[in-house]
């Protein structure tokens, strides 16, 4: 999927019929009534911010600078909200249990795991995904360019999480040496083991991010 | 994940009121219908696994950060608000300089993403990584009291040898807690019955016949502050963690040491053991073996023997006794060489 200049989901929304759109439409139709029914059946007395009539909560997420108003089940993770409800699918689901780092995004500039964040708890914070890194003119973020320059991936599945985590690593000041980069990037697993090139990419981007 | 009602609390009072929820029979806090969530790194994991089943999930992140998200030094110690994130505490200049065992115990835990999320209050309450506890199809007395323990004769390589019972051998997984118990930390809580202070050493309990009871907290009781007194031993302190991989891994064995020396002689020493016990584990036996004696490889070895004298190994975890002893010895000798 092409970099879509910070407009979440724009590529798919404009393209009309897509494979992903077809699959998700089918899945949504099949599962939504079930989930809503269970939510209502298991729900105690109504409380502040309780789900409205259809078992959904009104949730506003600020993703890559744009407000997204969604109706979500309280159980929806930030990861699923991004991918399945907003349509920004650059953030990947790996383990869904906080063990692989593929779902890493920035929240108010800090790297966090979107699989372990409930979407409803992410309101009011600035969420940055891989789609929000490139400049409007298409120029890649120095970390994205560094991953390309250093061949810092093979299959690419962990790459969006690696890049967001690497940006966090540099901004925290934890990219001082190769050893420090390895330690502070240990939350992002790469099954292809592109680790040496990832370290090289972080070293390259570190300098460019300082100059920028 | 089971459905739940989400509530966002803006004060500890608010949180306690919301979590109390409907009145139920005498359930321990981990099984109460009302649960707190802060960083969510433990809670969402266990909710997805159907181990935690809250009906009301109370988000405590809306509580005043200026008060409950701060680290404050005072004359005689340091105080952490429960909403301080692990990464914030490990980077704090006073923590790094004056309480290295705390900074190291945090820095060597989890990944930076998780440390950016997880709060200190939640961290000390993280639940065991026992695979039979995590996978809900296995018998587990901690998850389903009375169902049995699959770990006892299962793959128990990661399990505890100290503080175990015939009901449960799940190990307490945390690192920070070992630093806290070594340094005589104090926990402040707010609950349905008001505020109280609990010695950190009294917060967690051994499994005994009720492995589902993990702490002395009551349902709806929220940790609000953690206070650590300073002493001659806090600067000369360290956390040594032995893992199956070098980073982003729980301890196989670990030791928190804080040392006060008069020349070579041990005036005071605090020793806690991670990865080997069912709860945060202070080894008074090891401390007593050292007090008043010169710290040498021989006395350190005797202290390590004392630390594991009561260990009860199972089929796959007996290796932790020699490994744990070596961890204690190395931690003691490295701490001795620190500049105090």
Short mmCIF file of C-alpha atoms in Angstrom, two decimals:
data_model
loop_
_atom_site.label_atom_id
_atom_site.label_comp_id
_atom_site.label_asym_id
_atom_site.label_seq_id
_atom_site.Cartn_x
_atom_site.Cartn_y
_atom_site.Cartn_z
CA UNK A 1 0.00 0.00 0.00
CA UNK A 2 1.38 3.37 -0.98
CA UNK A 3 2.14 5.99 1.60
CA UNK A 4 -1.02 8.00 1.68
CA UNK A 5 0.31 11.27 2.96
CA UNK A 6 -1.15 11.19 6.41
CA UNK A 7 -4.73 10.78 5.33
CA UNK A 8 -5.80 7.60 7.05
CA UNK A 9 -7.56 5.11 4.88
CA UNK A 10 -7.71 7.45 1.92
CA UNK A 11 -6.23 4.98 -0.53
CA UNK A 12 -8.82 2.34 0.23
CA UNK A 13 -11.71 4.71 0.51
CA UNK A 14 -10.98 6.11 -2.94
CA UNK A 15 -10.33 2.81 -4.62
CA UNK A 16 -13.84 1.53 -4.04
CA UNK A 17 -13.75 -2.25 -4.13
CA UNK A 18 -10.64 -3.81 -2.59
CA UNK A 19 -9.80 -7.30 -1.37
CA UNK A 20 -9.40 -6.05 2.17
CA UNK A 21 -12.63 -4.08 1.94
CA UNK A 22 -14.51 -7.12 0.68
CA UNK A 23 -13.19 -9.35 3.47
CA UNK A 24 -13.82 -6.86 6.24
CA UNK A 25 -17.34 -6.08 5.02
CA UNK A 26 -18.21 -9.77 5.15
CA UNK A 27 -16.70 -10.24 8.58
CA UNK A 28 -18.43 -7.18 9.98
CA UNK A 29 -21.85 -8.28 8.82
CA UNK A 30 -21.40 -11.69 10.34
CA UNK A 31 -20.03 -10.74 13.76
CA UNK A 32 -21.43 -7.37 14.75
CA UNK A 33 -24.88 -8.38 15.96
CA UNK A 34 -23.38 -11.18 18.03
CA UNK A 35 -20.89 -8.93 19.80
CA UNK A 36 -23.46 -6.27 20.52
CA UNK A 37 -25.84 -8.87 21.96
CA UNK A 38 -23.21 -10.32 24.26
CA UNK A 39 -22.18 -6.90 25.42
CA UNK A 40 -25.72 -6.05 26.45
CA UNK A 41 -26.40 -9.41 28.06
CA UNK A 42 -23.30 -9.24 30.24
CA UNK A 43 -23.56 -5.59 31.11
CA UNK A 44 -24.53 -4.55 34.63
CA UNK A 45 -26.35 -1.32 35.38
CA UNK A 46 -25.69 1.62 33.09
CA UNK A 47 -22.88 3.83 34.24
CA UNK A 48 -21.07 6.93 33.17
CA UNK A 49 -19.72 6.40 29.67
CA UNK A 50 -21.55 3.09 29.42
CA UNK A 51 -22.33 1.80 25.96
CA UNK A 52 -25.29 3.41 24.25
CA UNK A 53 -28.30 1.49 22.95
CA UNK A 54 -26.41 -0.58 20.38
CA UNK A 55 -23.70 -1.61 22.84
CA UNK A 56 -21.19 0.81 21.37
CA UNK A 57 -19.25 3.64 22.91
CA UNK A 58 -18.58 6.90 21.16
CA UNK A 59 -14.84 7.15 20.88
CA UNK A 60 -12.82 9.92 19.25
CA UNK A 61 -9.26 9.09 18.33
CA UNK A 62 -6.75 11.59 16.99
CA UNK A 63 -4.75 9.61 14.47
CA UNK A 64 -2.01 11.24 12.42
CA UNK A 65 -3.47 14.65 13.13
CA UNK A 66 -7.05 13.83 12.19
CA UNK A 67 -9.96 13.22 14.55
CA UNK A 68 -11.73 9.93 13.93
CA UNK A 69 -15.17 9.52 15.48
CA UNK A 70 -16.00 5.89 15.99
CA UNK A 71 -18.63 3.71 17.64
CA UNK A 72 -16.68 0.98 19.37
CA UNK A 73 -17.22 -1.95 21.70
CA UNK A 74 -15.37 -1.18 24.94
CA UNK A 75 -13.18 -4.23 24.31
CA UNK A 76 -11.74 -2.88 21.06
CA UNK A 77 -7.97 -2.46 21.22
CA UNK A 78 -6.36 0.60 19.72
CA UNK A 79 -4.75 -1.77 17.21
CA UNK A 80 -8.10 -3.13 16.03
CA UNK A 81 -9.60 0.37 15.98
CA UNK A 82 -6.80 1.55 13.71
CA UNK A 83 -6.89 -1.42 11.37
CA UNK A 84 -10.50 -2.52 11.28
CA UNK A 85 -12.44 0.65 12.05
CA UNK A 86 -10.32 3.50 10.66
CA UNK A 87 -8.66 1.47 7.91
CA UNK A 88 -5.05 2.41 8.55
CA UNK A 89 -3.57 -1.04 8.24
CA UNK A 90 0.12 -0.15 8.34
CA UNK A 91 0.18 -1.00 12.06
CA UNK A 92 0.51 -4.77 12.23
CA UNK A 93 -0.93 -7.39 14.54
CA UNK A 94 1.69 -9.94 15.51
CA UNK A 95 1.14 -11.70 18.82
CA UNK A 96 -1.65 -9.43 20.16
CA UNK A 97 -0.17 -9.99 23.65
CA UNK A 98 2.60 -7.42 23.97
CA UNK A 99 5.40 -9.82 23.15
CA UNK A 100 6.49 -8.86 19.62
CA UNK A 101 6.25 -5.08 19.15
CA UNK A 102 4.70 -5.23 15.65
CA UNK A 103 1.83 -3.03 16.80
CA UNK A 104 4.04 -0.21 18.15
CA UNK A 105 2.66 3.31 17.64
CA UNK A 106 3.53 6.66 19.17
CA UNK A 107 1.14 8.16 21.71
CA UNK A 108 1.95 11.78 22.53
CA UNK A 109 5.38 11.01 21.11
CA UNK A 110 6.06 7.93 23.24
CA UNK A 111 6.20 4.43 21.80
CA UNK A 112 3.52 2.13 23.15
CA UNK A 113 1.86 -1.14 22.18
CA UNK A 114 -1.49 -0.60 20.49
CA UNK A 115 -2.55 -4.22 21.09
CA UNK A 116 -2.48 -3.66 24.86
CA UNK A 117 -4.16 -0.28 24.73
CA UNK A 118 -7.93 -0.15 24.81
CA UNK A 119 -9.10 2.31 22.16
CA UNK A 120 -11.39 4.05 24.63
CA UNK A 121 -8.33 4.76 26.81
CA UNK A 122 -6.40 6.34 23.92
CA UNK A 123 -8.78 9.28 23.57
CA UNK A 124 -7.31 12.75 23.91
CA UNK A 125 -3.84 11.67 22.86
CA UNK A 126 -1.99 12.17 19.60
CA UNK A 127 -1.55 8.81 17.93
CA UNK A 128 1.06 8.46 15.18
CA UNK A 129 1.17 5.41 12.93
CA UNK A 130 3.47 4.57 10.05
CA UNK A 131 1.03 6.34 7.72
CA UNK A 132 1.61 9.61 9.57
CA UNK A 133 5.38 9.80 9.20
CA UNK A 134 5.98 10.97 5.63
CA UNK A 135 5.63 14.64 4.77
CA UNK A 136 2.65 15.78 2.68
CA UNK A 137 4.93 16.07 -0.37
CA UNK A 138 5.73 12.38 -0.01
CA UNK A 139 9.22 12.77 1.43
CA UNK A 140 9.83 9.90 3.80
CA UNK A 141 10.73 10.33 7.47
CA UNK A 142 14.50 9.91 7.93
CA UNK A 143 13.87 6.62 9.77
CA UNK A 144 11.77 5.24 6.90
CA UNK A 145 14.47 6.23 4.41
CA UNK A 146 17.18 4.74 6.61
CA UNK A 147 15.36 1.38 6.73
CA UNK A 148 15.28 1.38 2.91
CA UNK A 149 18.89 2.53 2.58
CA UNK A 150 20.15 -0.15 4.96
CA UNK A 151 17.91 -2.98 3.76
CA UNK A 152 16.65 -3.24 7.34
CA UNK A 153 13.91 -5.79 6.61
CA UNK A 154 13.09 -8.85 4.61
CA UNK A 155 9.40 -9.75 4.79
CA UNK A 156 8.53 -6.31 6.18
CA UNK A 157 5.81 -7.39 8.59
CA UNK A 158 7.57 -6.08 11.70
CA UNK A 159 8.87 -2.98 9.91
CA UNK A 160 6.19 -0.40 10.77
CA UNK A 161 6.56 -1.31 14.45
CA UNK A 162 10.35 -1.27 14.16
CA UNK A 163 10.30 2.18 12.58
CA UNK A 164 7.95 3.73 15.14
CA UNK A 165 9.93 2.10 17.96
CA UNK A 166 13.21 3.32 16.44
CA UNK A 167 11.91 6.90 16.31
CA UNK A 168 10.98 6.59 19.98
CA UNK A 169 14.40 5.12 20.73
CA UNK A 170 16.18 8.08 19.13
CA UNK A 171 13.90 10.70 20.69
CA UNK A 172 14.39 9.18 24.16
CA UNK A 173 18.16 9.47 23.72
CA UNK A 174 18.68 5.70 23.79
CA UNK A 175 20.50 5.37 20.47
CA UNK A 176 23.97 6.23 21.77
CA UNK A 177 25.74 3.04 20.72
CA UNK A 178 24.98 -0.18 18.86
CA UNK A 179 24.65 -1.97 22.19
CA UNK A 180 22.24 0.63 23.53
CA UNK A 181 20.15 0.48 20.35
CA UNK A 182 19.95 -3.30 20.60
CA UNK A 183 18.87 -3.12 24.23
CA UNK A 184 16.27 -0.42 23.69
CA UNK A 185 14.93 -2.04 20.50
CA UNK A 186 14.57 -5.44 22.17
CA UNK A 187 10.80 -5.06 22.33
CA UNK A 188 10.57 -5.43 18.54
CA UNK A 189 11.11 -8.95 17.26
CA UNK A 190 12.10 -9.65 13.66
CA UNK A 191 11.59 -13.25 12.54
CA UNK A 192 13.78 -12.56 9.49
CA UNK A 193 16.53 -11.47 11.89
CA UNK A 194 17.36 -8.24 10.08
CA UNK A 195 18.74 -6.93 13.36
CA UNK A 196 22.23 -5.81 12.21
CA UNK A 197 20.68 -3.72 9.44
CA UNK A 198 18.05 -2.32 11.78
CA UNK A 199 20.82 -1.13 14.11
CA UNK A 200 22.58 0.44 11.11
CA UNK A 201 19.37 2.17 10.04
CA UNK A 202 18.83 3.63 13.51
CA UNK A 203 22.43 4.89 13.53
CA UNK A 204 21.93 6.59 10.15
CA UNK A 205 18.56 8.14 11.00
CA UNK A 206 19.75 9.30 14.42
CA UNK A 207 22.11 11.80 12.79
CA UNK A 208 19.55 12.96 10.23
CA UNK A 209 16.84 13.38 12.85
CA UNK A 210 19.17 15.61 14.87
CA UNK A 211 19.93 17.72 11.81
CA UNK A 212 16.28 18.00 10.83
CA UNK B 1 -12.55 -11.08 25.84
CA UNK B 2 -15.65 -10.89 27.99
CA UNK B 3 -17.75 -7.74 27.91
CA UNK B 4 -17.21 -5.13 30.59
CA UNK B 5 -18.36 -1.65 31.46
CA UNK B 6 -15.65 0.95 31.12
CA UNK B 7 -15.42 3.78 33.61
CA UNK B 8 -12.86 6.55 33.83
CA UNK B 9 -12.09 7.76 37.34
CA UNK B 10 -10.77 11.25 38.03
CA UNK B 11 -9.79 10.73 41.67
CA UNK B 12 -8.86 7.79 43.89
CA UNK B 13 -12.22 8.19 45.70
CA UNK B 14 -13.95 7.98 42.35
CA UNK B 15 -11.96 4.89 41.37
CA UNK B 16 -12.64 3.08 44.64
CA UNK B 17 -16.36 3.86 44.40
CA UNK B 18 -16.57 2.62 40.82
CA UNK B 19 -14.55 -0.55 41.39
CA UNK B 20 -16.54 -1.57 44.43
CA UNK B 21 -19.40 -2.14 42.01
CA UNK B 22 -22.02 -4.59 43.09
CA UNK B 23 -21.51 -6.39 46.35
CA UNK B 24 -20.41 -9.99 45.93
CA UNK B 25 -19.37 -12.83 48.19
CA UNK B 26 -15.90 -12.88 49.69
CA UNK B 27 -13.82 -12.86 46.54
CA UNK B 28 -10.14 -11.95 46.59
CA UNK B 29 -9.32 -8.71 44.74
CA UNK B 30 -8.06 -10.48 41.61
CA UNK B 31 -11.48 -12.11 41.16
CA UNK B 32 -13.62 -9.13 42.14
CA UNK B 33 -15.98 -7.82 39.44
CA UNK B 34 -14.47 -4.33 39.66
CA UNK B 35 -10.86 -4.03 38.47
CA UNK B 36 -8.51 -1.11 37.95
CA UNK B 37 -6.59 -0.54 34.74
CA UNK B 38 -3.71 1.89 34.25
CA UNK B 39 -0.99 0.91 31.77
CA UNK B 40 -3.01 -2.14 30.82
CA UNK B 41 0.02 -4.26 29.97
CA UNK B 42 -0.96 -7.01 32.39
CA UNK B 43 -4.72 -6.52 32.54
CA UNK B 44 -5.50 -6.53 28.80
CA UNK B 45 -3.22 -9.53 28.31
CA UNK B 46 -5.03 -11.53 30.97
CA UNK B 47 -8.45 -10.36 29.82
CA UNK B 48 -7.70 -11.63 26.32
CA UNK B 49 -6.63 -14.96 27.84
CA UNK B 50 -9.87 -15.07 29.88
CA UNK B 51 -7.84 -15.20 33.08
CA UNK B 52 -9.04 -11.80 34.29
CA UNK B 53 -12.79 -11.34 33.95
CA UNK B 54 -13.74 -7.86 35.16
CA UNK B 55 -17.32 -6.73 34.77
CA UNK B 56 -16.39 -3.15 35.54
CA UNK B 57 -13.05 -1.85 34.35
CA UNK B 58 -12.01 1.36 36.06
CA UNK B 59 -9.45 3.42 34.15
CA UNK B 60 -7.34 5.30 36.70
CA UNK B 61 -5.35 7.34 34.17
CA UNK B 62 -7.63 10.34 34.66
CA UNK B 63 -6.48 10.76 38.27
CA UNK B 64 -4.46 13.93 38.89
CA UNK B 65 -0.96 13.32 37.53
CA UNK B 66 0.43 16.34 39.34
CA UNK B 67 -0.14 14.50 42.55
CA UNK B 68 -0.22 10.79 41.72
CA UNK B 69 2.16 10.76 38.76
CA UNK B 70 5.11 12.38 40.49
CA UNK B 71 8.36 11.30 42.06
CA UNK B 72 9.22 13.35 45.11
CA UNK B 73 12.36 13.24 47.20
CA UNK B 74 11.95 14.13 50.85
CA UNK B 75 14.17 14.16 53.87
CA UNK B 76 14.65 10.46 54.48
CA UNK B 77 13.44 8.90 51.27
CA UNK B 78 11.65 9.05 47.96
CA UNK B 79 7.96 8.76 47.15
CA UNK B 80 6.47 7.48 43.92
CA UNK B 81 2.91 8.19 42.86
CA UNK B 82 1.14 5.08 41.59
CA UNK B 83 0.72 6.58 38.11
CA UNK B 84 4.46 7.07 37.56
CA UNK B 85 5.42 4.99 34.52
CA UNK B 86 8.27 2.50 34.82
CA UNK B 87 10.29 4.42 32.21
CA UNK B 88 9.86 7.69 34.12
CA UNK B 89 11.14 6.16 37.35
CA UNK B 90 14.12 4.41 35.77
CA UNK B 91 15.25 7.67 34.12
CA UNK B 92 14.79 9.86 37.20
CA UNK B 93 18.19 11.34 38.17
CA UNK B 94 17.71 10.83 41.92
CA UNK B 95 16.58 7.24 41.43
CA UNK B 96 19.57 6.46 39.23
CA UNK B 97 22.09 8.11 41.54
CA UNK B 98 20.75 7.27 44.97
CA UNK B 99 18.70 4.10 44.45
CA UNK B 100 20.48 2.20 41.64
CA UNK B 101 18.79 -1.08 42.57
CA UNK B 102 15.42 0.51 41.78
CA UNK B 103 16.55 2.02 38.48
CA UNK B 104 18.14 -1.25 37.38
CA UNK B 105 15.20 -3.42 38.39
CA UNK B 106 12.98 -1.27 36.17
CA UNK B 107 15.37 -0.88 33.26
CA UNK B 108 15.99 -4.63 33.05
CA UNK B 109 12.26 -5.39 32.91
CA UNK B 110 10.06 -5.78 29.84
CA UNK B 111 10.59 -3.56 26.79
CA UNK B 112 10.68 0.22 26.47
CA UNK B 113 7.17 0.24 24.99
CA UNK B 114 5.84 -1.63 28.01
CA UNK B 115 7.86 0.53 30.42
CA UNK B 116 6.35 3.63 28.79
CA UNK B 117 2.88 2.25 29.51
CA UNK B 118 3.08 0.33 32.79
CA UNK B 119 2.59 2.20 36.05
CA UNK B 120 4.42 1.45 39.28
CA UNK B 121 1.18 0.71 41.15
CA UNK B 122 0.18 -1.86 38.57
CA UNK B 123 3.69 -3.25 38.22
CA UNK B 124 3.90 -4.56 41.75
CA UNK B 125 0.55 -6.32 41.27
CA UNK B 126 1.46 -8.06 38.02
CA UNK B 127 0.43 -11.68 38.06
CA UNK B 128 2.46 -14.81 37.51
CA UNK B 129 3.66 -15.95 34.08
CA UNK B 130 2.98 -19.61 34.93
CA UNK B 131 1.89 -21.08 31.59
CA UNK B 132 -0.73 -23.26 33.25
CA UNK B 133 -2.20 -20.17 34.87
CA UNK B 134 -2.15 -18.23 31.59
CA UNK B 135 -3.75 -20.96 29.47
CA UNK B 136 -7.28 -21.32 30.79
CA UNK B 137 -7.78 -24.95 29.71
CA UNK B 138 -5.29 -26.28 32.30
CA UNK B 139 -6.09 -27.01 35.92
CA UNK B 140 -4.87 -24.16 38.11
CA UNK B 141 -5.66 -23.53 41.76
CA UNK B 142 -4.79 -19.86 41.38
CA UNK B 143 -7.21 -19.31 38.49
CA UNK B 144 -9.88 -21.85 39.49
CA UNK B 145 -9.51 -22.69 43.19
CA UNK B 146 -9.74 -26.44 43.80
CA UNK B 147 -9.10 -27.44 40.20
CA UNK B 148 -5.58 -28.71 40.88
CA UNK B 149 -2.12 -27.65 39.77
CA UNK B 150 -0.84 -28.69 36.35
CA UNK B 151 2.57 -27.19 37.02
CA UNK B 152 3.37 -29.45 39.95
CA UNK B 153 4.23 -32.37 37.68
CA UNK B 154 4.31 -30.42 34.43
CA UNK B 155 6.98 -28.34 32.76
CA UNK B 156 7.98 -26.42 35.87
CA UNK B 157 11.35 -25.07 34.79
CA UNK B 158 10.31 -21.45 35.42
CA UNK B 159 8.53 -22.15 38.68
CA UNK B 160 9.23 -21.27 42.28
CA UNK B 161 11.22 -23.18 44.89
CA UNK B 162 10.67 -20.85 47.83
CA UNK B 163 7.34 -20.04 49.47
CA UNK B 164 5.55 -22.78 47.58
CA UNK B 165 2.69 -24.94 48.79
CA UNK B 166 1.16 -28.20 47.61
CA UNK B 167 -1.47 -26.04 45.88
CA UNK B 168 0.74 -23.72 43.84
CA UNK B 169 4.34 -23.23 42.71
CA UNK B 170 3.81 -20.25 40.40
CA UNK B 171 6.61 -17.73 40.69
CA UNK B 172 6.15 -14.01 41.21
CA UNK B 173 7.53 -12.52 37.98
CA UNK B 174 8.41 -8.93 38.88
CA UNK B 175 11.77 -7.21 39.30
CA UNK B 176 10.86 -3.82 40.81
CA UNK B 177 9.19 -5.57 43.76
CA UNK B 178 12.49 -7.20 44.70
CA UNK B 179 14.12 -3.78 44.99
CA UNK B 180 11.18 -2.52 47.04
CA UNK B 181 11.18 -5.41 49.50
CA UNK B 182 14.96 -5.14 49.89
CA UNK B 183 14.69 -1.43 50.70
CA UNK B 184 11.78 -1.73 53.20
CA UNK B 185 9.34 0.18 51.01
CA UNK B 186 5.94 1.25 52.25
CA UNK B 187 2.73 1.19 50.20
CA UNK B 188 -0.09 3.67 50.70
CA UNK B 189 -3.55 2.63 49.62
CA UNK B 190 -7.03 4.03 49.37
CA UNK B 191 -9.92 1.63 49.68
CA UNK B 192 -13.57 1.24 50.64
CA UNK B 193 -12.54 1.40 54.31
CA UNK B 194 -10.31 4.45 53.90
CA UNK B 195 -6.58 4.97 53.63
CA UNK B 196 -3.87 2.78 55.08
CA UNK B 197 -0.17 2.10 54.92
CA UNK B 198 1.18 -1.39 54.34
CA UNK B 199 4.79 -2.51 54.59
CA UNK B 200 5.73 -3.70 51.12
CA UNK B 201 6.97 -6.90 52.76
CA UNK B 202 3.39 -7.53 53.95
CA UNK B 203 1.63 -6.69 50.66
CA UNK B 204 2.02 -10.06 48.95
CA UNK B 205 1.20 -13.39 50.55
CA UNK B 206 2.38 -16.94 49.92
CA UNK B 207 -0.09 -19.21 48.11
CA UNK B 208 -0.73 -21.65 50.98
CA UNK B 209 -4.18 -23.19 50.56
CA UNK B 210 -5.55 -20.12 48.75
CA UNK B 211 -3.31 -19.39 45.76
CA UNK B 212 -6.01 -17.07 44.39
CA UNK B 213 -5.27 -14.70 47.28
CA UNK B 214 -2.10 -12.90 46.22
CA UNK B 215 -2.06 -9.77 48.37
CA UNK B 216 -3.59 -8.37 51.54
CA UNK B 217 -5.46 -5.76 49.47
CA UNK B 218 -9.23 -5.72 49.58
CA UNK B 219 -11.45 -5.56 46.51
CA UNK B 220 -11.54 -1.98 45.32
CA UNK B 221 -8.41 -0.97 47.23
CA UNK B 222 -6.06 1.15 45.11
CA UNK B 223 -2.33 1.60 45.64
CA UNK B 224 -1.76 5.36 45.64
CA UNK B 225 1.90 5.83 46.65
CA UNK B 226 5.04 3.80 47.16
CA UNK B 227 7.61 5.24 49.57
CA UNK B 228 11.20 4.07 49.88
CA UNK B 229 13.28 5.17 52.87
CA UNK B 230 16.86 6.13 52.16
CA UNK B 231 19.72 4.69 54.15
CA UNK B 232 23.43 4.08 54.13
CA UNK B 233 22.75 1.00 51.98
CA UNK B 234 20.62 2.58 49.22
CA UNK B 235 23.47 4.07 47.15
CA UNK B 236 25.52 0.91 47.21
CA UNK B 237 22.85 -1.28 45.70
CA UNK B 238 22.25 -3.21 42.51
CA UNK B 239 19.89 -5.58 40.72
CA UNK B 240 21.38 -8.58 38.95
CA UNK B 241 19.06 -10.45 36.59
CA UNK B 242 19.82 -13.75 34.88
CA UNK B 243 17.64 -14.50 31.86
CA UNK B 244 17.22 -17.02 29.06
CA UNK B 245 17.83 -14.18 26.59
CA UNK B 246 19.72 -11.00 27.23
CA UNK B 247 16.84 -8.55 27.05
CA UNK B 248 13.04 -8.40 27.18
CA UNK B 249 12.71 -11.50 29.33
CA UNK B 250 11.61 -12.44 32.82
CA UNK B 251 14.18 -13.49 35.40
CA UNK B 252 15.20 -17.11 35.73
CA UNK B 253 17.00 -15.96 38.86
CA UNK B 254 17.72 -12.46 40.13
CA UNK B 255 19.04 -10.73 43.21
CA UNK B 256 18.51 -7.27 44.64
CA UNK B 257 21.31 -6.27 46.99
CA UNK B 258 21.80 -3.17 49.13
CA UNK B 259 24.94 -2.95 51.21
CA UNK B 260 26.33 -0.83 54.02
CA UNK B 261 29.99 -1.54 54.66
CA UNK B 262 32.35 -0.49 57.41
CA UNK B 263 35.61 -1.11 55.63
CA UNK B 264 35.17 -4.69 54.49
CA UNK B 265 32.74 -5.54 57.26
CA UNK B 266 29.03 -5.77 56.57
CA UNK B 267 27.23 -3.28 58.78
CA UNK B 268 23.89 -3.85 57.06
CA UNK B 269 22.76 -5.79 54.01
CA UNK B 270 19.45 -6.36 52.24
CA UNK B 271 19.02 -9.32 49.91
CA UNK B 272 15.94 -10.14 47.83
CA UNK B 273 15.49 -12.96 45.33
CA UNK B 274 13.54 -12.88 42.07
CA UNK B 275 12.42 -15.68 39.77
CA UNK B 276 12.60 -18.30 42.49
CA UNK B 277 9.77 -17.55 44.91
CA UNK B 278 5.99 -17.33 44.91
CA UNK B 279 6.05 -13.71 46.11
CA UNK B 280 8.64 -10.92 46.38
CA UNK B 281 11.25 -12.61 48.54
CA UNK B 282 13.48 -11.08 51.18
CA UNK B 283 16.11 -13.47 52.50
CA UNK B 284 16.70 -12.55 56.13
CA UNK B 285 18.62 -15.82 56.48
CA UNK B 286 21.18 -14.69 53.93
CA UNK B 287 21.37 -11.22 55.51
CA UNK B 288 21.93 -12.66 59.00
CA UNK B 289 24.71 -14.87 57.66
CA UNK B 290 26.62 -11.76 56.57
CA UNK B 291 25.98 -9.10 59.19
CA UNK B 292 29.07 -8.22 61.22
CA UNK B 293 31.34 -10.30 59.01
CA UNK B 294 33.79 -9.30 56.30
CA UNK B 295 32.31 -9.66 52.82
CA UNK B 296 34.43 -12.23 51.01
CA UNK B 297 33.68 -14.90 48.39
CA UNK B 298 33.44 -17.37 51.29
CA UNK B 299 30.95 -15.41 53.39
CA UNK B 300 28.96 -14.51 50.26
CA UNK B 301 28.79 -18.20 49.44
CA UNK B 302 27.58 -19.01 52.95
CA UNK B 303 24.89 -16.34 52.59
CA UNK B 304 23.80 -17.84 49.27
CA UNK B 305 23.56 -21.28 50.89
CA UNK B 306 21.39 -19.79 53.63
CA UNK B 307 19.16 -18.10 51.04
CA UNK B 308 18.32 -21.39 49.38
CA UNK B 309 18.38 -23.65 52.44
CA UNK B 310 14.59 -23.95 52.37
CA UNK B 311 14.27 -24.41 48.61
CA UNK B 312 11.94 -27.17 47.41
CA UNK B 313 12.83 -28.05 43.82
CA UNK B 314 10.51 -29.84 41.38
CA UNK B 315 11.49 -31.95 38.41
CA UNK B 316 12.71 -29.23 36.05
CA UNK B 317 13.68 -26.29 38.28
CA UNK B 318 16.37 -27.72 40.55
CA UNK B 319 19.01 -25.96 38.41
CA UNK B 320 17.80 -22.69 39.90
CA UNK B 321 19.39 -23.54 43.26
CA UNK B 322 23.03 -23.43 42.08
CA UNK B 323 22.19 -20.67 39.58
CA UNK B 324 20.37 -18.65 42.23
CA UNK B 325 23.27 -19.04 44.65
CA UNK B 326 25.76 -17.85 42.04
CA UNK B 327 23.49 -14.89 41.34
CA UNK B 328 23.52 -13.93 45.03
CA UNK B 329 27.29 -14.32 45.30
CA UNK B 330 28.00 -12.27 42.17
CA UNK B 331 25.55 -9.55 43.17
CA UNK B 332 27.11 -9.25 46.64
CA UNK B 333 30.68 -9.07 45.36
CA UNK B 334 29.82 -6.60 42.58
CA UNK B 335 27.93 -4.42 45.03
CA UNK B 336 30.91 -4.44 47.35
CA UNK B 337 33.00 -2.97 44.55
CA UNK B 338 30.59 -0.09 43.91
CA UNK B 339 31.47 3.39 45.02
CA UNK B 340 29.11 4.33 47.80
#
